[in-house]
mmCIF file of N, CA and C in Angstrom:
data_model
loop_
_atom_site.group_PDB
_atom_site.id
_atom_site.type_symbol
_atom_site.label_atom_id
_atom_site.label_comp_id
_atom_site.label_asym_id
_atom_site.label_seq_id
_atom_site.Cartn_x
_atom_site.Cartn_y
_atom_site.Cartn_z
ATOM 1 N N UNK A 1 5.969 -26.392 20.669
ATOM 2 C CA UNK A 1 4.635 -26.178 20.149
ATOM 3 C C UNK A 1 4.317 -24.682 20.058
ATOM 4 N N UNK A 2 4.535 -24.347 21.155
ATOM 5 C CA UNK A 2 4.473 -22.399 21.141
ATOM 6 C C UNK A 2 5.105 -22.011 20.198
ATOM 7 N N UNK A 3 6.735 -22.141 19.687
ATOM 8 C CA UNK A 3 7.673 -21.556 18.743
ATOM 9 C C UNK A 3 6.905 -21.950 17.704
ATOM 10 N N UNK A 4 6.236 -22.931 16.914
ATOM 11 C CA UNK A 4 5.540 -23.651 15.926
ATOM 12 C C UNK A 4 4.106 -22.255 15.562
ATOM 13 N N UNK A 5 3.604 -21.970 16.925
ATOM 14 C CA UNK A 5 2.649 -21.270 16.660
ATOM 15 C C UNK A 5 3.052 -19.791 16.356
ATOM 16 N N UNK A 6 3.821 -19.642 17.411
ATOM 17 C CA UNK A 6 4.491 -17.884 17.056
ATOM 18 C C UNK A 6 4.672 -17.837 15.329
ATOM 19 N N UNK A 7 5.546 -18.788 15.021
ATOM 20 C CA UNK A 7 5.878 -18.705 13.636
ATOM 21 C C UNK A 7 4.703 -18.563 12.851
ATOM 22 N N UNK A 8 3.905 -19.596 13.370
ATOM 23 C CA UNK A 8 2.569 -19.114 12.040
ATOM 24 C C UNK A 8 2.046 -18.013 12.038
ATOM 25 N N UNK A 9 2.000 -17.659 13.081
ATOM 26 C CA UNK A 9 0.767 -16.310 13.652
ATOM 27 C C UNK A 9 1.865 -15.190 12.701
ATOM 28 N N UNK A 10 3.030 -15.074 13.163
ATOM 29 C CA UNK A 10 4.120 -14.164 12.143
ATOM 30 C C UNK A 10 3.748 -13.935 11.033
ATOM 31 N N UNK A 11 3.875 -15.709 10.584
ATOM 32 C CA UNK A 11 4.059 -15.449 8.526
ATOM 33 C C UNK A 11 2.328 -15.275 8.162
ATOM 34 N N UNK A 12 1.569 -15.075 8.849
ATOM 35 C CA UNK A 12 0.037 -14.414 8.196
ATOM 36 C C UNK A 12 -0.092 -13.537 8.685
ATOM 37 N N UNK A 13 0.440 -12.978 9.654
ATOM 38 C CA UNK A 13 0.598 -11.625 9.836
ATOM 39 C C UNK A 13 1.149 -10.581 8.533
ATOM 40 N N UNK A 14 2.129 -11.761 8.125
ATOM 41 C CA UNK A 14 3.360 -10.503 7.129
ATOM 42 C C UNK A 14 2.199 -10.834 5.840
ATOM 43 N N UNK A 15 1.370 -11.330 5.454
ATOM 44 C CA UNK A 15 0.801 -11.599 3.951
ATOM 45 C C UNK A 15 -0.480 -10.994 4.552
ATOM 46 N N UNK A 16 -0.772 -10.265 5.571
ATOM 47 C CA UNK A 16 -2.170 -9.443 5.498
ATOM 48 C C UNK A 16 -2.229 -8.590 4.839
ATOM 49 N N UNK A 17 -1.277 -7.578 4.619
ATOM 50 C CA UNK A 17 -1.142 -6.118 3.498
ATOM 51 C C UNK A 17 -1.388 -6.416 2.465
ATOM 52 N N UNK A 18 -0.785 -8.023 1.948
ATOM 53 C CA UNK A 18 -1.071 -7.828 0.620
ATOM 54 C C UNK A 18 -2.386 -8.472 0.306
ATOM 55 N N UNK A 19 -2.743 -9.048 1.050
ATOM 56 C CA UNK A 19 -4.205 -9.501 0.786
ATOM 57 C C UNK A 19 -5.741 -8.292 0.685
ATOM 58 N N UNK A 20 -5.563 -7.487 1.697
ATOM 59 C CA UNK A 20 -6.159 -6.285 2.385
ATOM 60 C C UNK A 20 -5.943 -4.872 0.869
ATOM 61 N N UNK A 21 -4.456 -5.594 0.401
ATOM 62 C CA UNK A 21 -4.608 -4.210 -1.092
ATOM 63 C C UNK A 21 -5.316 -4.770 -2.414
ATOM 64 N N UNK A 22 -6.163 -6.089 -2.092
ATOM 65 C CA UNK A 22 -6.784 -6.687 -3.327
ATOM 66 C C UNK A 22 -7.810 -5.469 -3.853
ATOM 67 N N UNK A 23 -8.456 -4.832 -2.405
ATOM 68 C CA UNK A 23 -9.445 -4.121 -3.095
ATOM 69 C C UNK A 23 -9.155 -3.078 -3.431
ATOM 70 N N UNK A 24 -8.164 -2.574 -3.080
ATOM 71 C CA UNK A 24 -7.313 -0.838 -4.011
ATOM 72 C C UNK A 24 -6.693 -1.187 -5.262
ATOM 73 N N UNK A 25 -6.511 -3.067 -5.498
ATOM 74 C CA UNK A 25 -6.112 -2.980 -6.746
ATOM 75 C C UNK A 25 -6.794 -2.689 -7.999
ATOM 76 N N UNK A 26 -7.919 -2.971 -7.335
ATOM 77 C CA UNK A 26 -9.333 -3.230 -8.601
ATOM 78 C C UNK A 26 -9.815 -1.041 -8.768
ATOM 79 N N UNK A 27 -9.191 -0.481 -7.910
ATOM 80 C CA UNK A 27 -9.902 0.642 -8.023
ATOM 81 C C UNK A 27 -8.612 1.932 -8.097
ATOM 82 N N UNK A 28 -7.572 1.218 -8.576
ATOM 83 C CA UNK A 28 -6.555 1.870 -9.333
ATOM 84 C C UNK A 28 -6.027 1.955 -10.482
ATOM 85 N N UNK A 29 -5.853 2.590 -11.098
ATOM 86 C CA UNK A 29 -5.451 2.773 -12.402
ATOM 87 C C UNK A 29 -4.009 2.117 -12.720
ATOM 88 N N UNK A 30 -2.822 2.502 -11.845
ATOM 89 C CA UNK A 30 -1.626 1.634 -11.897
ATOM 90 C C UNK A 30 -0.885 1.894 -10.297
ATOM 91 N N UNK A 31 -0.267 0.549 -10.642
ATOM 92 C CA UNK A 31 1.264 0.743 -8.777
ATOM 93 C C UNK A 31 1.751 0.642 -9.632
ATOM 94 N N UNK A 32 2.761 1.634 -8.848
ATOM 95 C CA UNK A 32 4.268 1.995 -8.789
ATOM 96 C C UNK A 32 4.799 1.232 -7.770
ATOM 97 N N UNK A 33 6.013 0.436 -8.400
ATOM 98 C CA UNK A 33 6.677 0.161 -7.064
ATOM 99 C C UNK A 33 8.095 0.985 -6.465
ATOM 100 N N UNK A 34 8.465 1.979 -5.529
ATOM 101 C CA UNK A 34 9.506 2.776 -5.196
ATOM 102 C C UNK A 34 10.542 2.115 -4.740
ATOM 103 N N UNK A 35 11.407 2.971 -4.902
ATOM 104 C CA UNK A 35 12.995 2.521 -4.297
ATOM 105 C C UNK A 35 13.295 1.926 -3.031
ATOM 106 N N UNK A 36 12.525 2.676 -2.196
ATOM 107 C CA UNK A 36 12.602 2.300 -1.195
ATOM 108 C C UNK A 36 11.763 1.534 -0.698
ATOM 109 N N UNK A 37 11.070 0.742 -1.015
ATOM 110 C CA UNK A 37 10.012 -0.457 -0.843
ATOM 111 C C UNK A 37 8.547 -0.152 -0.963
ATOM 112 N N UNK A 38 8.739 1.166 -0.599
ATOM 113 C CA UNK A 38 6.972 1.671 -0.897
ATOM 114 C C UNK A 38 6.067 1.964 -2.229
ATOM 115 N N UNK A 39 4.869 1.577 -2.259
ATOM 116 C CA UNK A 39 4.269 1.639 -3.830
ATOM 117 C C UNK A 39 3.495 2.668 -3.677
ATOM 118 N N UNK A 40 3.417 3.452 -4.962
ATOM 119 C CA UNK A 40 2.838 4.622 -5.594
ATOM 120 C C UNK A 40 1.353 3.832 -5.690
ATOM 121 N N UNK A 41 0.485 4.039 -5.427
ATOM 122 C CA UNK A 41 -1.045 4.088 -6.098
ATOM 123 C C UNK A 41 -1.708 5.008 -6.586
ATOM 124 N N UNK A 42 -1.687 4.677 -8.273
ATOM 125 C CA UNK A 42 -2.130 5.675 -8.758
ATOM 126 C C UNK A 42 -3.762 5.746 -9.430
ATOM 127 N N UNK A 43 -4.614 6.477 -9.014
ATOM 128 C CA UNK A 43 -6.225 6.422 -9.049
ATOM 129 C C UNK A 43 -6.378 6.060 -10.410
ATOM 130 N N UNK A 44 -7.727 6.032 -10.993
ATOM 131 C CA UNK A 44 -8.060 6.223 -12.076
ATOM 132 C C UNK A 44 -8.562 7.936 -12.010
ATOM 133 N N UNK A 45 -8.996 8.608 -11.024
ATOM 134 C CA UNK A 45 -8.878 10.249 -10.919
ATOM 135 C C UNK A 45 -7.678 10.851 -11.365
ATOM 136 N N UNK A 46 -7.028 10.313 -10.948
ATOM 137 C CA UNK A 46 -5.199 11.042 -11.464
ATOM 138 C C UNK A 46 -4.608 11.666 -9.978
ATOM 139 N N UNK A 47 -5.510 10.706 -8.807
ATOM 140 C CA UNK A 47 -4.901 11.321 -7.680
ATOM 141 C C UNK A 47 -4.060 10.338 -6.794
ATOM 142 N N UNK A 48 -2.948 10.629 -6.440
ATOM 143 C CA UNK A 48 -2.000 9.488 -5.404
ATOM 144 C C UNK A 48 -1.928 8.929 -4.217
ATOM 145 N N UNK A 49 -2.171 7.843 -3.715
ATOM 146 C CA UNK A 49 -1.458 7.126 -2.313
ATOM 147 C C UNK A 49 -0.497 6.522 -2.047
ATOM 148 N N UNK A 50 0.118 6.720 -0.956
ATOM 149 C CA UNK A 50 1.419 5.411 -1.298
ATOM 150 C C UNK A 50 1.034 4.997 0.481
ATOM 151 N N UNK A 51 1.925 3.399 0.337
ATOM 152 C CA UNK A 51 1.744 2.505 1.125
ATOM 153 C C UNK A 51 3.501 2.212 1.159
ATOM 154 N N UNK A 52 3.252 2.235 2.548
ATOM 155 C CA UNK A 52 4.897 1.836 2.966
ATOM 156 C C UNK A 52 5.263 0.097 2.805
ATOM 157 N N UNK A 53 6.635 0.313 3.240
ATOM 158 C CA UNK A 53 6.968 -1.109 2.603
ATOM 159 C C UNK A 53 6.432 -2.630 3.522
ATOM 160 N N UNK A 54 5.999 -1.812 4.149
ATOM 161 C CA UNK A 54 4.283 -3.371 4.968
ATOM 162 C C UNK A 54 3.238 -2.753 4.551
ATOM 163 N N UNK A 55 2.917 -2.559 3.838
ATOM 164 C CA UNK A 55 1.535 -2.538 3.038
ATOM 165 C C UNK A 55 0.763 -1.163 3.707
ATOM 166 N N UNK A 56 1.110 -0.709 4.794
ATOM 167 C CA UNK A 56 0.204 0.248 5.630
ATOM 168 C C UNK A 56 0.583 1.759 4.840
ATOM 169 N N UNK A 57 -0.810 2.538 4.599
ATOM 170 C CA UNK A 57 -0.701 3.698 3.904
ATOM 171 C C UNK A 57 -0.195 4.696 4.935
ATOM 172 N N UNK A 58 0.679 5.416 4.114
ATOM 173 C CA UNK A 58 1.577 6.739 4.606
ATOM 174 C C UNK A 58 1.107 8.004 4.513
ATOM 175 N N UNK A 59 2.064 9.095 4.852
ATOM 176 C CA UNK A 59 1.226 10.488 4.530
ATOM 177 C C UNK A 59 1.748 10.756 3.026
ATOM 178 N N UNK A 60 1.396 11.114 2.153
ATOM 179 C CA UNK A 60 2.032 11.606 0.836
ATOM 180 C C UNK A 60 2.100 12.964 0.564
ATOM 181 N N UNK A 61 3.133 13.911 0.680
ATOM 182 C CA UNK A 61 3.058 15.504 0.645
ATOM 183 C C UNK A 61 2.814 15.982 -0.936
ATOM 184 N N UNK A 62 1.695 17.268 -0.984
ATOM 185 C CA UNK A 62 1.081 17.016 -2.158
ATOM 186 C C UNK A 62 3.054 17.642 -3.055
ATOM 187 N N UNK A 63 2.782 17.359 -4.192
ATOM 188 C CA UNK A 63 3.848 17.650 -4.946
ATOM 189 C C UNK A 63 5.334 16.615 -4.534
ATOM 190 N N UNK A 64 5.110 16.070 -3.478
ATOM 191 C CA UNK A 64 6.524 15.182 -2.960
ATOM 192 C C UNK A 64 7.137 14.743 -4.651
ATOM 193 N N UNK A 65 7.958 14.719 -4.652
ATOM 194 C CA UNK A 65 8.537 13.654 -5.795
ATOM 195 C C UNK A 65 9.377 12.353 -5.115
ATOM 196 N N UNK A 66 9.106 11.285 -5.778
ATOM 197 C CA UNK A 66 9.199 9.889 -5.627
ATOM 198 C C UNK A 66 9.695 9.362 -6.629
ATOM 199 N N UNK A 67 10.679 8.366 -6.085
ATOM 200 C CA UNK A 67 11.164 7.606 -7.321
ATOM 201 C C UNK A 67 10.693 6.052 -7.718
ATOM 202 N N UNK A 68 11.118 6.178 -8.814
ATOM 203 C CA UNK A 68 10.496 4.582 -9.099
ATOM 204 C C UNK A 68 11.435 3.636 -8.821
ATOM 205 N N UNK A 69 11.432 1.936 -8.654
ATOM 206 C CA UNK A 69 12.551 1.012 -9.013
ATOM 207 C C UNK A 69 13.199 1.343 -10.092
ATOM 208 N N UNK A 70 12.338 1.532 -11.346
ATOM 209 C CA UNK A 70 13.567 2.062 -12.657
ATOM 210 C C UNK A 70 13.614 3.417 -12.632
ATOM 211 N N UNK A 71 14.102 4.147 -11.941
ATOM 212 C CA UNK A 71 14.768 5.481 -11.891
ATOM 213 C C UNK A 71 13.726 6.763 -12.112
ATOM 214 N N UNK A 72 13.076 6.184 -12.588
ATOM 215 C CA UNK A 72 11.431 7.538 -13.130
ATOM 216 C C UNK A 72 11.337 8.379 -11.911
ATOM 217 N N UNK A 73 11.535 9.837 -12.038
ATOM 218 C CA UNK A 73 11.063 10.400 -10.460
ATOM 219 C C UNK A 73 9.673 10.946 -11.127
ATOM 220 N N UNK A 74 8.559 10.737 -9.922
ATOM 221 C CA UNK A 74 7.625 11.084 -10.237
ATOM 222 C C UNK A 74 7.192 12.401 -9.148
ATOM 223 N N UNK A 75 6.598 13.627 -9.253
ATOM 224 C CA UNK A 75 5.998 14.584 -8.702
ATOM 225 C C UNK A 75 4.067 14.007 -8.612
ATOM 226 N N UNK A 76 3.703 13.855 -7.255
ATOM 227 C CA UNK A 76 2.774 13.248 -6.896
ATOM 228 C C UNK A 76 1.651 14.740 -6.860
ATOM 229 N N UNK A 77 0.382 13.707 -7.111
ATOM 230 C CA UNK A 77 -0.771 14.700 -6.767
ATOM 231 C C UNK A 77 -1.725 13.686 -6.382
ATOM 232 N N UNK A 78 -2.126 14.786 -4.560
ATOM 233 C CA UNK A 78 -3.335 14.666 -4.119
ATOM 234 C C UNK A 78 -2.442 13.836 -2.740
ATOM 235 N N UNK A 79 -3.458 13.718 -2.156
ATOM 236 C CA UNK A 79 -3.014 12.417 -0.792
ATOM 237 C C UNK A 79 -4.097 11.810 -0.177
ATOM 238 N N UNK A 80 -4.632 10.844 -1.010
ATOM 239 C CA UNK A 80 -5.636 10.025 -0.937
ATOM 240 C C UNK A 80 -5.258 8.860 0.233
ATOM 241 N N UNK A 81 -4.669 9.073 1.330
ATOM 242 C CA UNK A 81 -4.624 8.460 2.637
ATOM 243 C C UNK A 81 -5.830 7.929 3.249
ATOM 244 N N UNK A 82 -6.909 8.356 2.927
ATOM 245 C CA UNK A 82 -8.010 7.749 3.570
ATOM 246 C C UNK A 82 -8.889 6.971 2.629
ATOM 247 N N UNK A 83 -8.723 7.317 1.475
ATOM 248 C CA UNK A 83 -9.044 6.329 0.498
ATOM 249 C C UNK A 83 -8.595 5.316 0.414
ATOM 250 N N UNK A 84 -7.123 5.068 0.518
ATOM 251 C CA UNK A 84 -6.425 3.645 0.649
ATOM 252 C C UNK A 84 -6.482 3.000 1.920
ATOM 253 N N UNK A 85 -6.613 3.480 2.680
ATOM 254 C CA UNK A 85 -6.776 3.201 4.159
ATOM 255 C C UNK A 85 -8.521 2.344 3.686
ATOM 256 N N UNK A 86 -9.217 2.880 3.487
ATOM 257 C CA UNK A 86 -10.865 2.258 3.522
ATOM 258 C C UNK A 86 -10.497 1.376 2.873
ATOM 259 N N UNK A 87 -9.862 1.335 1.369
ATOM 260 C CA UNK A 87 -9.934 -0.031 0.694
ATOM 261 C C UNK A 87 -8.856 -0.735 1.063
ATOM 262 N N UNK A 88 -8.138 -0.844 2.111
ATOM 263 C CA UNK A 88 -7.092 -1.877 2.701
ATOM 264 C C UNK A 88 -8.166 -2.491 3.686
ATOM 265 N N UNK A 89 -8.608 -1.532 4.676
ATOM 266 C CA UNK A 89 -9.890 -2.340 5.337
ATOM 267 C C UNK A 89 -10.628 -2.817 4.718
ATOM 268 N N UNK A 90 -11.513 -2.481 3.394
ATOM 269 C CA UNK A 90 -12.325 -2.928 3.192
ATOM 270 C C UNK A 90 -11.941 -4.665 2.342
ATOM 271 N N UNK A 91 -10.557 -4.606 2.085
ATOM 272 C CA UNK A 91 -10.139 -5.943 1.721
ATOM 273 C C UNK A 91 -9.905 -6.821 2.812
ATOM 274 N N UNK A 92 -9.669 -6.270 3.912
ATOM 275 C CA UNK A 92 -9.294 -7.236 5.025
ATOM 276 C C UNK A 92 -10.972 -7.640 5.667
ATOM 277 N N UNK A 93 -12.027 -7.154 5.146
ATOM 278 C CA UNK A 93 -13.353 -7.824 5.694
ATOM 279 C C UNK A 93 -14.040 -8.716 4.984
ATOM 280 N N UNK A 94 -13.511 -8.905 3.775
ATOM 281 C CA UNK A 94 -13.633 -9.850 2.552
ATOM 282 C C UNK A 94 -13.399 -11.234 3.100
#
């Protein structure tokens, strides 16, 4: 019965990120998804966040370049870390 519960508590654990980025989706212009599992969020300002590959936002160094799944390297601007951070919370109070 315990192993039954661990398991659940797990698999809604792992689908909180993506539920929690509903509201950065509505207030981005486009994701990127990266090579290495993490997605580009790109504003409708023209400024960047990225979120590691569990959904939790990272530091982004201004100018870093990043690659895409299809090979695109992109040179980032801005590091809107606390912006994505509010609208990951603010999806997880929804």
């Amino acid at each position: 019965m315990i192993r039954k519960f661990n398991v659940l508590v797990l698999s809604l654990a792992a689908t909180l990120p993506a539920f929690a980025m509903d509201a950065a989706q509505s207030e981005v212009k486009q994701t990127i998804p990266l090579v290495n599992g993490e997605t580009l969020y790109v504003f409708k300002d023209g400024n960047m966040a990225k979120a590691n590959q569990f959904g939790r936002t990272s530091f982004l160094a201004k100018g870093e370049v990043v690659q895409s799944v299809d090979g695109q390297k992109i040179s980032t601007v801005g590091n809107e870390v606390a912006r994505l951070d509010y609208l990951a919370r603010k999806g997880h109070q929804n």
